[in-house]
């Protein structure tokens, strides 16, 4: 039987690479993003939508009515530097990175619970445990993202539904801005890690692991008041 996935925010970067990987593995894939998908494949169906739009939940419901999905992956994400003189973009970052994901779970999870199986994978970041003066909305939205998926994983495990929160360090896409990108991994490597997560279904998956002590050290320095 052909497995079916829905990927949100897959027109570029990690989502695009993962879509190609799933198609190579023989999955049937539905994708959702604001832009067109750059490749055509008979097992792929793309839908233009913005997760911030009021009708996003209805669009998802309509797509899910066409048949149940075994897997949902949420990639949609944006990040902007804080401009304290114009903070109008701040709420929009939460809308895409956090609220869009919560709306996606609300559309997808009940069907999985009814069937007693399914896997939700959200792409978070190691930024989820750091305070940031440069991009506080990105970091805070990822903190909420990781916390929500951790709780959801606990709630859904007894129902047969798996939830995986993937916490990446730097991945080589247009999202990875800035000069300092220690231990940045290729999109292909990130996709290998995601494929591993589909097989093993961990609740939380942090990579690269070498970043973990660095993040802990940075947190400690922040606590001690050093920048
Ligand atoms: N790259 C990194 O270093 C890194 C590290 C840790 C975590 N992450 C996370 O990984 C995820 C994917 O990031 P990426 O690096 O692959 O970034 P990317 O190349 O910029 O891709 C982001 C994707 O999100 C979609 N998207 C953005 N806003 C959307 C909206 N309003 N509605 C629907 N889709 C939307 C974009 O498609 P459209 O523009 O076509 O809508 C695009 O396909 C993000 O959640 C990011 O926070 C990335």
mmCIF file of N, CA and C in Angstrom, residues 4 8 29 33 35 43-44 54 57 70 76 101 105 113 115 125 150 155 157 172 185 189 202 204 208 210 218-219:
data_model
loop_
_atom_site.group_PDB
_atom_site.id
_atom_site.type_symbol
_atom_site.label_atom_id
_atom_site.label_comp_id
_atom_site.label_asym_id
_atom_site.label_seq_id
_atom_site.Cartn_x
_atom_site.Cartn_y
_atom_site.Cartn_z
ATOM 1 N N UNK A 4 0.915 7.913 2.387
ATOM 2 C CA UNK A 4 0.579 9.272 1.950
ATOM 3 C C UNK A 4 1.008 10.291 3.009
ATOM 4 N N UNK A 8 3.848 20.805 4.864
ATOM 5 C CA UNK A 8 3.481 22.220 4.879
ATOM 6 C C UNK A 8 4.747 23.078 4.836
ATOM 7 N N UNK A 29 2.560 12.306 -2.087
ATOM 8 C CA UNK A 29 2.784 13.519 -1.290
ATOM 9 C C UNK A 29 1.884 14.671 -1.738
ATOM 10 N N UNK A 33 2.294 25.457 0.144
ATOM 11 C CA UNK A 33 3.146 26.632 0.395
ATOM 12 C C UNK A 33 2.570 27.808 -0.389
ATOM 13 N N UNK A 35 4.258 29.450 -2.669
ATOM 14 C CA UNK A 35 4.806 29.424 -4.033
ATOM 15 C C UNK A 35 4.497 28.094 -4.705
ATOM 16 N N UNK A 43 3.082 11.426 -8.465
ATOM 17 C CA UNK A 43 2.691 11.099 -7.078
ATOM 18 C C UNK A 43 2.628 12.351 -6.213
ATOM 19 N N UNK A 44 2.723 13.525 -6.856
ATOM 20 C CA UNK A 44 2.774 14.772 -6.078
ATOM 21 C C UNK A 44 1.676 15.744 -6.491
ATOM 22 N N UNK A 54 -6.988 33.189 6.986
ATOM 23 C CA UNK A 54 -8.113 32.705 7.800
ATOM 24 C C UNK A 54 -8.655 31.377 7.286
ATOM 25 N N UNK A 57 -7.305 26.570 7.701
ATOM 26 C CA UNK A 57 -7.858 25.313 8.232
ATOM 27 C C UNK A 57 -8.855 24.650 7.277
ATOM 28 N N UNK A 70 -0.751 9.382 6.383
ATOM 29 C CA UNK A 70 0.036 8.634 7.367
ATOM 30 C C UNK A 70 1.035 9.533 8.071
ATOM 31 N N UNK A 76 7.056 25.095 7.477
ATOM 32 C CA UNK A 76 6.887 26.530 7.244
ATOM 33 C C UNK A 76 7.550 27.328 8.354
ATOM 34 N N UNK A 101 1.491 25.958 12.782
ATOM 35 C CA UNK A 101 1.738 24.555 13.141
ATOM 36 C C UNK A 101 0.597 24.025 14.022
ATOM 37 N N UNK A 105 -1.862 20.843 13.298
ATOM 38 C CA UNK A 105 -2.121 19.672 14.156
ATOM 39 C C UNK A 105 -3.629 19.512 14.378
ATOM 40 N N UNK A 113 -5.871 10.036 15.223
ATOM 41 C CA UNK A 113 -6.316 9.416 16.490
ATOM 42 C C UNK A 113 -7.450 8.425 16.205
ATOM 43 N N UNK A 115 -7.954 6.738 13.558
ATOM 44 C CA UNK A 115 -7.411 5.534 12.899
ATOM 45 C C UNK A 115 -6.423 4.796 13.796
ATOM 46 N N UNK A 125 14.051 24.203 16.214
ATOM 47 C CA UNK A 125 15.433 24.681 16.125
ATOM 48 C C UNK A 125 16.075 24.651 17.513
ATOM 49 N N UNK A 150 6.142 18.674 22.461
ATOM 50 C CA UNK A 150 6.512 17.767 23.550
ATOM 51 C C UNK A 150 5.274 17.312 24.318
ATOM 52 N N UNK A 155 0.496 13.301 25.027
ATOM 53 C CA UNK A 155 -0.957 13.078 24.944
ATOM 54 C C UNK A 155 -1.319 12.019 23.913
ATOM 55 N N UNK A 157 0.735 9.532 22.442
ATOM 56 C CA UNK A 157 1.392 8.207 22.442
ATOM 57 C C UNK A 157 0.402 7.091 22.790
ATOM 58 N N UNK A 172 21.975 24.510 5.547
ATOM 59 C CA UNK A 172 22.380 25.394 4.450
ATOM 60 C C UNK A 172 21.209 25.706 3.498
ATOM 61 N N UNK A 185 24.971 22.078 8.441
ATOM 62 C CA UNK A 185 24.862 20.838 7.668
ATOM 63 C C UNK A 185 24.176 21.103 6.326
ATOM 64 N N UNK A 189 21.987 16.224 4.193
ATOM 65 C CA UNK A 189 22.252 15.608 5.506
ATOM 66 C C UNK A 189 21.016 15.781 6.408
ATOM 67 N N UNK A 202 11.353 9.280 17.091
ATOM 68 C CA UNK A 202 11.699 9.802 18.424
ATOM 69 C C UNK A 202 10.791 10.970 18.782
ATOM 70 N N UNK A 204 11.805 13.650 20.485
ATOM 71 C CA UNK A 204 12.613 14.842 20.255
ATOM 72 C C UNK A 204 13.939 14.417 19.632
ATOM 73 N N UNK A 208 22.958 19.108 14.872
ATOM 74 C CA UNK A 208 24.039 18.212 15.258
ATOM 75 C C UNK A 208 24.253 18.217 16.761
ATOM 76 N N UNK A 210 26.836 17.972 18.490
ATOM 77 C CA UNK A 210 27.982 18.752 18.962
ATOM 78 C C UNK A 210 27.548 20.169 19.394
ATOM 79 N N UNK A 218 26.266 28.697 26.125
ATOM 80 C CA UNK A 218 25.745 30.044 25.808
ATOM 81 C C UNK A 218 24.626 30.434 26.780
ATOM 82 N N UNK A 219 23.817 29.438 27.128
ATOM 83 C CA UNK A 219 22.725 29.703 28.091
ATOM 84 C C UNK A 219 23.297 30.121 29.442
#
